[in-house]
PDB file of C-alpha atoms in Angstrom:
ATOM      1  CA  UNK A   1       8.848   6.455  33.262  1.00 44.00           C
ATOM      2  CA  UNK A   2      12.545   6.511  33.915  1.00 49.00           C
ATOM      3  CA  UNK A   3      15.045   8.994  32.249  1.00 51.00           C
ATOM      4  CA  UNK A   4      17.511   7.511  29.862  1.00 54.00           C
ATOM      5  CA  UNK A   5      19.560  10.964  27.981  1.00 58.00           C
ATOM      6  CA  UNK A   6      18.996  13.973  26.660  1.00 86.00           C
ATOM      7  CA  UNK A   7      16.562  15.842  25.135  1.00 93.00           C
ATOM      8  CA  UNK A   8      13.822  14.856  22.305  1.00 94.00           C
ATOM      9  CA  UNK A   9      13.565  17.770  19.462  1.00 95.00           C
ATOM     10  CA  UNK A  10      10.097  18.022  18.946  1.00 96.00           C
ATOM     11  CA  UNK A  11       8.264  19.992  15.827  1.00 97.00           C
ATOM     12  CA  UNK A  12       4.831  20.600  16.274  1.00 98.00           C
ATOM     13  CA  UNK A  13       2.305  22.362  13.694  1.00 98.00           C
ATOM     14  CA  UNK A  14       0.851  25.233  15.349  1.00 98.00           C
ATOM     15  CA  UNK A  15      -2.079  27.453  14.116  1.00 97.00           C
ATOM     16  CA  UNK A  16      -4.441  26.780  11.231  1.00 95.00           C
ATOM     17  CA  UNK A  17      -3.980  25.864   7.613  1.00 93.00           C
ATOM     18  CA  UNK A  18      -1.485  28.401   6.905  1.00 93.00           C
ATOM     19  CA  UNK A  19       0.323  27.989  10.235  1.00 95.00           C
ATOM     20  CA  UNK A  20       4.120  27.102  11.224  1.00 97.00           C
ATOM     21  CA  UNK A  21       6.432  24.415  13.171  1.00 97.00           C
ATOM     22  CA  UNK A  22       7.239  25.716  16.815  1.00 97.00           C
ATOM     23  CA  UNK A  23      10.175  23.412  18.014  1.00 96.00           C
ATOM     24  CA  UNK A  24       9.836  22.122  21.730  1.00 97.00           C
ATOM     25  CA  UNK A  25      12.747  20.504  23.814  1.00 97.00           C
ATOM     26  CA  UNK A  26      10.875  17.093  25.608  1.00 97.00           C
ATOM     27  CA  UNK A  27      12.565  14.396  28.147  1.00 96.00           C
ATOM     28  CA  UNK A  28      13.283  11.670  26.608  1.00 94.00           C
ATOM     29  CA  UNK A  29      11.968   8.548  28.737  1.00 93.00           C
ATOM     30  CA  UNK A  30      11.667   5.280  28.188  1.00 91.00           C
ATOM     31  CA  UNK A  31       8.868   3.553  26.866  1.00 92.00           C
ATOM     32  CA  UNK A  32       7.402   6.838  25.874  1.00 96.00           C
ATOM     33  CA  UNK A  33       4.805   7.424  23.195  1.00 97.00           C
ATOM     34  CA  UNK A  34       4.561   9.847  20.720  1.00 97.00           C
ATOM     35  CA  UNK A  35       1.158  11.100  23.147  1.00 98.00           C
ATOM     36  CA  UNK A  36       2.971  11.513  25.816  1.00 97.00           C
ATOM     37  CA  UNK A  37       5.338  13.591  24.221  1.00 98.00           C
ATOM     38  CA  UNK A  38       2.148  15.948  23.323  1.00 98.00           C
ATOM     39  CA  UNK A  39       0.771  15.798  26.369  1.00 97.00           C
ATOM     40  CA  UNK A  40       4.221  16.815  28.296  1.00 98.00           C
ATOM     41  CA  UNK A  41       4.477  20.069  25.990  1.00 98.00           C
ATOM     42  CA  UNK A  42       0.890  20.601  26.576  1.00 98.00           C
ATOM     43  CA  UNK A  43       0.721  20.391  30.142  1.00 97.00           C
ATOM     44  CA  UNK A  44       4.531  22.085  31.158  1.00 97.00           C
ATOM     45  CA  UNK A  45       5.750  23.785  28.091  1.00 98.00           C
ATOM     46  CA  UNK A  46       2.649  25.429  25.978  1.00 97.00           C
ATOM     47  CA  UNK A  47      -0.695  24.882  27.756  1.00 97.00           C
ATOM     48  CA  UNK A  48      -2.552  26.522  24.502  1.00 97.00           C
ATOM     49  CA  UNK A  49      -1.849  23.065  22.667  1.00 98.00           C
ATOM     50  CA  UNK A  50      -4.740  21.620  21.154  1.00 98.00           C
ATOM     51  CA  UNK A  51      -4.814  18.139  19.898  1.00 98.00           C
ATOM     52  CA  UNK A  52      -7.601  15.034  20.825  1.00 97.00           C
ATOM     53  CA  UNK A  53      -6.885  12.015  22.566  1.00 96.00           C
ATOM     54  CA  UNK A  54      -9.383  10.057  24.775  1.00 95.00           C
ATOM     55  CA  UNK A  55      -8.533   6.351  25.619  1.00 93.00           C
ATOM     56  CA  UNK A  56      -4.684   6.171  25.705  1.00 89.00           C
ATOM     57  CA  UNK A  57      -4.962   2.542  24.941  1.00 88.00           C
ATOM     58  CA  UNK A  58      -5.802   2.358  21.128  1.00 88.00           C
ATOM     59  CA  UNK A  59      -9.405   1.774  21.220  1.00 91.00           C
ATOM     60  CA  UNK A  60     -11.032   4.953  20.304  1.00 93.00           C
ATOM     61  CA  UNK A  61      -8.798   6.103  17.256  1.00 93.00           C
ATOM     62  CA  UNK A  62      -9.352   9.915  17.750  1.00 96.00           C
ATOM     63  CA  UNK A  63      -5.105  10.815  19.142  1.00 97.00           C
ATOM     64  CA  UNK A  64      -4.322  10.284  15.507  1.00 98.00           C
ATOM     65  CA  UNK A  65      -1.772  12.542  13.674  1.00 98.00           C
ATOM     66  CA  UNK A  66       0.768  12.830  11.528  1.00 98.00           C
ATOM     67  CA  UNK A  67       4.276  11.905  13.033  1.00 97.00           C
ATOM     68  CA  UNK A  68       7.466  12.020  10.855  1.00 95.00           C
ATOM     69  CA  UNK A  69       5.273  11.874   7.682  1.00 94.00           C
ATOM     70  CA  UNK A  70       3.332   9.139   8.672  1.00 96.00           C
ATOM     71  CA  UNK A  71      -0.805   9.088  10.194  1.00 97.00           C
ATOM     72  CA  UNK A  72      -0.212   6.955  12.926  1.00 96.00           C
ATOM     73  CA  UNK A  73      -2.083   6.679  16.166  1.00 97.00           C
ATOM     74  CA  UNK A  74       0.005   8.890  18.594  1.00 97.00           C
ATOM     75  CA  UNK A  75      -1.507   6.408  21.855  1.00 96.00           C
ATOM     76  CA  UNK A  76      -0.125   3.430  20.464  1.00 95.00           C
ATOM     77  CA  UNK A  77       3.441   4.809  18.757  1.00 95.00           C
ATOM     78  CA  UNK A  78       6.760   4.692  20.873  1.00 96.00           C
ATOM     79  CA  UNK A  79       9.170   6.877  20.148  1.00 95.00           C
ATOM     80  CA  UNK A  80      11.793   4.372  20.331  1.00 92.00           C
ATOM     81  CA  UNK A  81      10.728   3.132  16.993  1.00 90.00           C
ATOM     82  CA  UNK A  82       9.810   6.048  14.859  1.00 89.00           C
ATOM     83  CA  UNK A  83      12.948   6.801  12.641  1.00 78.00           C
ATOM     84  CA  UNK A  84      14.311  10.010  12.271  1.00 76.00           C
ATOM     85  CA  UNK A  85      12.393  12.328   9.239  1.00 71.00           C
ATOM     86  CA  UNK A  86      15.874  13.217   7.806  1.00 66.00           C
ATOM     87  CA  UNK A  87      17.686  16.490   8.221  1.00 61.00           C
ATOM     88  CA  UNK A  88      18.652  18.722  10.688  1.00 70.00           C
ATOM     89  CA  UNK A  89      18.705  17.664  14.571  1.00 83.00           C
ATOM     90  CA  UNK A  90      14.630  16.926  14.730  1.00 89.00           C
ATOM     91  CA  UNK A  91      13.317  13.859  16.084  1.00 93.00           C
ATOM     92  CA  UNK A  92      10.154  14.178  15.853  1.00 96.00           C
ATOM     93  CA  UNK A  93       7.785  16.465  13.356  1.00 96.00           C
ATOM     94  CA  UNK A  94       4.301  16.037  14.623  1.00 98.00           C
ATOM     95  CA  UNK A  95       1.606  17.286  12.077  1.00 98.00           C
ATOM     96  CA  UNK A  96      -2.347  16.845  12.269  1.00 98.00           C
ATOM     97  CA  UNK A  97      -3.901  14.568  10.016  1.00 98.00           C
ATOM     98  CA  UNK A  98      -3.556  15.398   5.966  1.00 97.00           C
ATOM     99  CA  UNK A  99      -6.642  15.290   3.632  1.00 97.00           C
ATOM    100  CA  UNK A 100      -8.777  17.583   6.274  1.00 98.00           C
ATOM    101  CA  UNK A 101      -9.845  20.568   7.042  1.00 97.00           C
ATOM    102  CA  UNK A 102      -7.090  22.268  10.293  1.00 98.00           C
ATOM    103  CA  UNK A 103      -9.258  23.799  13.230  1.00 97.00           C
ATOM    104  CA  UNK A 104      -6.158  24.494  15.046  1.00 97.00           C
ATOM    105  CA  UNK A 105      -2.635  23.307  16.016  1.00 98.00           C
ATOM    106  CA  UNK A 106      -2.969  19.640  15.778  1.00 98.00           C
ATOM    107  CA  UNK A 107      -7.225  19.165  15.489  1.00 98.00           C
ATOM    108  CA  UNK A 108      -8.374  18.716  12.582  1.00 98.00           C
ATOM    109  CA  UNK A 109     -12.630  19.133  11.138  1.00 98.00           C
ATOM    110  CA  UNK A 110     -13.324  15.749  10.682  1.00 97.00           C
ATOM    111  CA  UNK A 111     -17.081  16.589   8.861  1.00 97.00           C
ATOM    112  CA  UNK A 112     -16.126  16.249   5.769  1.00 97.00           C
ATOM    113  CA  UNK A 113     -15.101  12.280   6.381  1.00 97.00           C
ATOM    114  CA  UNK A 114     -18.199  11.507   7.795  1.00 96.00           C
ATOM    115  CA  UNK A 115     -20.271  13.328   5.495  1.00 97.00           C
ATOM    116  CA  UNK A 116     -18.848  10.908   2.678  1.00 97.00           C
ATOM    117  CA  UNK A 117     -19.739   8.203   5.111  1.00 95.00           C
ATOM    118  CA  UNK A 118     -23.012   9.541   4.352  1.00 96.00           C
ATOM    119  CA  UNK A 119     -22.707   9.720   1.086  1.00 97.00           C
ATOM    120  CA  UNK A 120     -21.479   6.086   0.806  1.00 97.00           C
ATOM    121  CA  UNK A 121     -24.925   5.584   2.248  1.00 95.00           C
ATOM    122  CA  UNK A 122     -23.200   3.939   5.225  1.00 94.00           C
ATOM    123  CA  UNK A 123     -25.722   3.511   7.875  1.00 93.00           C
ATOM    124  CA  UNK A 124     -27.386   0.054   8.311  1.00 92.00           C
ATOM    125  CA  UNK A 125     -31.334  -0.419   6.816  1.00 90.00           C
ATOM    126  CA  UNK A 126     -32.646  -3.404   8.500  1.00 86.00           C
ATOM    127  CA  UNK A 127     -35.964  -5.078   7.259  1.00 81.00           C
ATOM    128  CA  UNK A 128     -36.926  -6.371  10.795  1.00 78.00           C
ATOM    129  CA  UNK A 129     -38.239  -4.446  14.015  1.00 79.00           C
ATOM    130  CA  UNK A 130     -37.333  -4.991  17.674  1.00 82.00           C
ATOM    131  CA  UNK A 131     -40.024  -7.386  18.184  1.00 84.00           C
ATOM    132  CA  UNK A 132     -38.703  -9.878  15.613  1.00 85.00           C
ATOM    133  CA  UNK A 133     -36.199 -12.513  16.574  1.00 87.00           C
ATOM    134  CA  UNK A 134     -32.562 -12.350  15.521  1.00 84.00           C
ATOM    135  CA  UNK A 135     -31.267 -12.756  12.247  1.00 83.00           C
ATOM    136  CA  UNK A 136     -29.434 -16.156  11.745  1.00 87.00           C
ATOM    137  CA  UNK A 137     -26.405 -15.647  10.647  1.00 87.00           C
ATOM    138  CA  UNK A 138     -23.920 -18.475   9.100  1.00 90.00           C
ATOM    139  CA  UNK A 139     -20.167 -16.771  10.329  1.00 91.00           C
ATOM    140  CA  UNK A 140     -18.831 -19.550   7.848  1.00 93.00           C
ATOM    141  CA  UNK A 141     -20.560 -17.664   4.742  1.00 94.00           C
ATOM    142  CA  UNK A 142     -18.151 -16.456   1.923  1.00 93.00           C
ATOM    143  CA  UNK A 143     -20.884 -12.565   2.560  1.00 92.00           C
ATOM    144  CA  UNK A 144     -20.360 -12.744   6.225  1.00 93.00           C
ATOM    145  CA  UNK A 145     -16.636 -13.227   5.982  1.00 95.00           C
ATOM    146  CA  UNK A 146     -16.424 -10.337   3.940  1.00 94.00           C
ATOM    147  CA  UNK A 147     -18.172  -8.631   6.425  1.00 93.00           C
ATOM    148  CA  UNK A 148     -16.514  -9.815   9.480  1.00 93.00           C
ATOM    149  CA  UNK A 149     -12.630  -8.350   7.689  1.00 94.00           C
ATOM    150  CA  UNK A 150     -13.710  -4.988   7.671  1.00 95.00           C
ATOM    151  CA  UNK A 151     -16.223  -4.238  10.741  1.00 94.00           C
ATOM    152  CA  UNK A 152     -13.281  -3.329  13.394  1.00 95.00           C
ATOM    153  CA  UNK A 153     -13.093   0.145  11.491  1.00 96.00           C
ATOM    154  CA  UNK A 154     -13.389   2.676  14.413  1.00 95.00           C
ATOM    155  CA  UNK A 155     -13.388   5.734  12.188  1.00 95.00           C
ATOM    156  CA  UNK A 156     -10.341   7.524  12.791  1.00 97.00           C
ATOM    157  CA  UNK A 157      -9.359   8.564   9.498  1.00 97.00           C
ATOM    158  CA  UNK A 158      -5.745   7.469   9.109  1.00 98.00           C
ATOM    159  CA  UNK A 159      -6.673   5.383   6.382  1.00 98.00           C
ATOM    160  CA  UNK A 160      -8.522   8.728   5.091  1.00 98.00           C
ATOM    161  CA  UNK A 161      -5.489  10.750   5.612  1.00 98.00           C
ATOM    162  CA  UNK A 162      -2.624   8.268   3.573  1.00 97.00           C
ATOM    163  CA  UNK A 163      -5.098   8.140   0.576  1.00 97.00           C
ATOM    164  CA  UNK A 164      -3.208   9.804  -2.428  1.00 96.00           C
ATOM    165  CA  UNK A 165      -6.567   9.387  -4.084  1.00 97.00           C
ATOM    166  CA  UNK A 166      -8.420  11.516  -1.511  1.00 97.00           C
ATOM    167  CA  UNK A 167      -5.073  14.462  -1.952  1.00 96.00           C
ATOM    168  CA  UNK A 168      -6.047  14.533  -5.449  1.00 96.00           C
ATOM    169  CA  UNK A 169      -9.812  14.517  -5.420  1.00 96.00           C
ATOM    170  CA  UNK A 170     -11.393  15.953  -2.927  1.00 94.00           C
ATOM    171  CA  UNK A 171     -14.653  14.960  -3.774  1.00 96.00           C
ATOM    172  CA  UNK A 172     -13.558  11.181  -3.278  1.00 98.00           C
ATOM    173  CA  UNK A 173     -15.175   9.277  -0.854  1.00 98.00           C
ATOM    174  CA  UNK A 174     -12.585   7.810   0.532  1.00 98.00           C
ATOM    175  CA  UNK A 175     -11.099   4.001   1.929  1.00 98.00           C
ATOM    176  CA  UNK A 176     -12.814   4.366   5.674  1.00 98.00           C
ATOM    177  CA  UNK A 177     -16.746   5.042   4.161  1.00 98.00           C
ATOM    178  CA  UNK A 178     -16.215   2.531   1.222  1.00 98.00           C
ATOM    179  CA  UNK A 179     -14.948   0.061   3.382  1.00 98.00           C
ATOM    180  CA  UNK A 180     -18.103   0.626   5.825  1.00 97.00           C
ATOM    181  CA  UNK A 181     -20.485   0.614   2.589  1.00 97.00           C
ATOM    182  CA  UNK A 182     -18.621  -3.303   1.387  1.00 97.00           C
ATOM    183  CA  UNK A 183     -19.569  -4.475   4.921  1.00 97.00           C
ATOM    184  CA  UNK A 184     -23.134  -3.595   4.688  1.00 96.00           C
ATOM    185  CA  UNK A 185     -23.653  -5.012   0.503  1.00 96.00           C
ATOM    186  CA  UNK A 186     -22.314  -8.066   2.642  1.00 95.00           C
ATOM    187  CA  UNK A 187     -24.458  -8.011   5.282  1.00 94.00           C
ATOM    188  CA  UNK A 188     -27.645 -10.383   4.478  1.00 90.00           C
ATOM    189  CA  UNK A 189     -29.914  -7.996   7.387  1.00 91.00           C
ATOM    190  CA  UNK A 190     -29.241  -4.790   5.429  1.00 91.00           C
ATOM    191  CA  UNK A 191     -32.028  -4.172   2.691  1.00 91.00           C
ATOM    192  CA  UNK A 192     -30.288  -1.128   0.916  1.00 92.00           C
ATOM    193  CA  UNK A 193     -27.801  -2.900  -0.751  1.00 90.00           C
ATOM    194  CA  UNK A 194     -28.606  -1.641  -4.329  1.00 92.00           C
ATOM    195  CA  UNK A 195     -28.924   1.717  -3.363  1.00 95.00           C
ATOM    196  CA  UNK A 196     -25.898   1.629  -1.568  1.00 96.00           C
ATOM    197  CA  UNK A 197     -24.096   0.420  -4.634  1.00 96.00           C
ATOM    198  CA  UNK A 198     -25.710   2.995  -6.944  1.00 95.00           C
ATOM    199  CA  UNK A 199     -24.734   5.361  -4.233  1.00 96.00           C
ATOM    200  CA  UNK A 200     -21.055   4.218  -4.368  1.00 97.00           C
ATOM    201  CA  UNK A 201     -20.494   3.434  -7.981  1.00 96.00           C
ATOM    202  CA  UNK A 202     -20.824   7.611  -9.162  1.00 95.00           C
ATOM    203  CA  UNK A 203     -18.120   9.824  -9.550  1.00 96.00           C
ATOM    204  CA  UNK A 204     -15.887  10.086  -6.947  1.00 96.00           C
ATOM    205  CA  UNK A 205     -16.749   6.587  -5.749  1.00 96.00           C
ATOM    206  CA  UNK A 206     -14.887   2.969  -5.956  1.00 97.00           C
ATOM    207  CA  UNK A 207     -13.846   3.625  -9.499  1.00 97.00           C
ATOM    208  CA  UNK A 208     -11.936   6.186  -8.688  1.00 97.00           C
ATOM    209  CA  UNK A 209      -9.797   4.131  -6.319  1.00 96.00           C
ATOM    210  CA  UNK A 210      -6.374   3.599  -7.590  1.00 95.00           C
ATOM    211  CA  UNK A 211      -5.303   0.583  -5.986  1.00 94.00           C
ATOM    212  CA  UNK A 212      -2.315   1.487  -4.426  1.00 93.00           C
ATOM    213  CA  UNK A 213      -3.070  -0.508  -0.667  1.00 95.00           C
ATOM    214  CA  UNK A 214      -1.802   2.992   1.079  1.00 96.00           C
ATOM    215  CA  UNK A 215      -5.071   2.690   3.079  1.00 96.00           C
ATOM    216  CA  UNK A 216      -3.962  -1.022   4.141  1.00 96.00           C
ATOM    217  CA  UNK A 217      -0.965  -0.330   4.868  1.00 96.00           C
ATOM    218  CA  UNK A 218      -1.284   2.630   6.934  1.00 97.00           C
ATOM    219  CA  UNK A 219      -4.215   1.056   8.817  1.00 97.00           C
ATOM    220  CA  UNK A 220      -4.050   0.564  12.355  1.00 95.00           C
ATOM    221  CA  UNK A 221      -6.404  -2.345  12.919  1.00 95.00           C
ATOM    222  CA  UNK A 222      -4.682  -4.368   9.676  1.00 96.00           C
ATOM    223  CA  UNK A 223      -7.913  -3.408   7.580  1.00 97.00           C
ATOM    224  CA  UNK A 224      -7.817  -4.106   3.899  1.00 97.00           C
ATOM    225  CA  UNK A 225     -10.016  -1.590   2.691  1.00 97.00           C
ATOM    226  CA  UNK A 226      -8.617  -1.788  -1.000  1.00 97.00           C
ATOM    227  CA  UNK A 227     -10.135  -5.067  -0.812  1.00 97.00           C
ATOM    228  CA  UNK A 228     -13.220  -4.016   0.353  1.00 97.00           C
ATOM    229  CA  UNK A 229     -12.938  -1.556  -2.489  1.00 97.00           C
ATOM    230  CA  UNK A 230     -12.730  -4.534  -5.416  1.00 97.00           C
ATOM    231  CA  UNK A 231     -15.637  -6.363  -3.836  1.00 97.00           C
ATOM    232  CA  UNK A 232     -17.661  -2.909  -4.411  1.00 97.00           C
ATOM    233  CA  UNK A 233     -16.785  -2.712  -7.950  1.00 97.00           C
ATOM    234  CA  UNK A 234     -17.281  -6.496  -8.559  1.00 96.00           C
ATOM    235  CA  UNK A 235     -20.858  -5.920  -7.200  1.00 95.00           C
ATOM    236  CA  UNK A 236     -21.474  -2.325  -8.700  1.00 94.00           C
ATOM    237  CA  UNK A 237     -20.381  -4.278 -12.381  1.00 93.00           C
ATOM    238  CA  UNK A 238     -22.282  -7.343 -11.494  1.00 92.00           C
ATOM    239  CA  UNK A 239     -25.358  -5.311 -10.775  1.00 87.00           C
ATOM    240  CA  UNK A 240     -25.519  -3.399 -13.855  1.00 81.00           C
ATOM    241  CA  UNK A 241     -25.066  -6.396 -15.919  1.00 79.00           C
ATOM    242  CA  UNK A 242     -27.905  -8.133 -14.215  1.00 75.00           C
ATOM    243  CA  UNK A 243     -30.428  -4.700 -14.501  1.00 70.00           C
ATOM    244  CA  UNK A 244     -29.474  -4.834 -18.238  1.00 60.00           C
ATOM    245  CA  UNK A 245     -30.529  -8.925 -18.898  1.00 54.00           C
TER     246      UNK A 245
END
């Protein structure tokens, strides 16, 4: 990458929960992403950095972070087009992701997001065994369509971290596992569907949702999960009503 001028001020969370911004002077190059700019004051400036990144190319999702107030991916962000967080002479203010538990600097514990994946009962029940033949599948069906829009989710928890609903609740599960829990009620090989929707109907499940698309808009792969979120309370309704007649 070639030089273009002057230096990049960089603030970067360091320590745990209760920890502090330590300000870092980084080349500013062109065509540079906001992961290269942790990876420079990793490798020449503080070598006790820790942060995650594994692809580089935006397939695995786990370089995610907080930059300027935003969860972005930090693989697929150039710096070129972040604007400036307002105040002061800092370009950049590089957080880890909000909504979870800080292991250090910019890592964060990402159990509890999977555990509500769990919760969401979000792991696929099949009715067949490896000897059967595969499913057919019509990819024109109005279920499979529904399916198809939200199966590119690759689990790293942007969506988890812009959720205002998650900030305020803990205990909600959150766009990412209800999204994963919509594509499986839609899937016509899955055989837990009504489980899954008692599962995801209780407190601190798609009722508590508020609607307010930060999930979509924050989402990397253009996911809709707040639509996948209306599907599970049309079903969730639509199954209690039946249970009752």
């Amino acid at each position: 990458m070639s030089e273009i001028s002057q230096d990049l001020q960089v603030d970067i969370w360091r320590g745990g929960q209760e920890g502090h911004f330590t300000r870092f002077a980084v080349p500013r190059r062109a065509n540079q992403t906001v992961l290269d700019v942790v990876t420079f004051v990793q490798r020449e400036l503080e070598p006790a950095l820790a942060y995650r990144f594994a692809c580089r190319v935006g397939m695995c999702g786990s370089c995610a972070m907080t930059v300027n107030g935003r969860p972005r991916w930090t693989c697929r962000t150039h710096v070129s087009k972040i604007k400036n967080p307002g105040g002061g002479s800092v370009d950049l203010r590089i957080e880890p992701l909000s909504n979870l538990p800080i292991v250090r600097d910019l890592v964060v514990d990402m159990t509890p997001f999977f555990e509500k994946w769990q919760r969401a009962k979000g792991r696929f029940q099949g009715t067949e065994n490896r000897q059967a033949p595969p499913a057919k599948i019509d990819p024109t069906s109005p279920a499979r369509q529904n399916a198809d829009a939200g199966i590119e989710c690759i689990n790293c928890a942007v969506c988890y971290a812009a959720c205002d609903v998650v900030r305020w609740n803990p205990d909600y599960l959150g766009p990412a596992a209800l999204n994963r829990a919509w594509t499986l009620v839609e899937d016509s090989r899955d055989n837990a569907g009504a489980v899954r929707l008692v599962a995801v109907s209780q407190d601190g499940g798609c009722y508590d949702c508020h609607s307010q698309q930060s999930c979509s808009l924050h989402c990397p792969k253009s996911l809709n999960p707040t639509a996948a979120i209306a599907g599970l309370k049309r079903a969730s309704l639509a199954a209690r009503f039946l249970k009752k007649g």
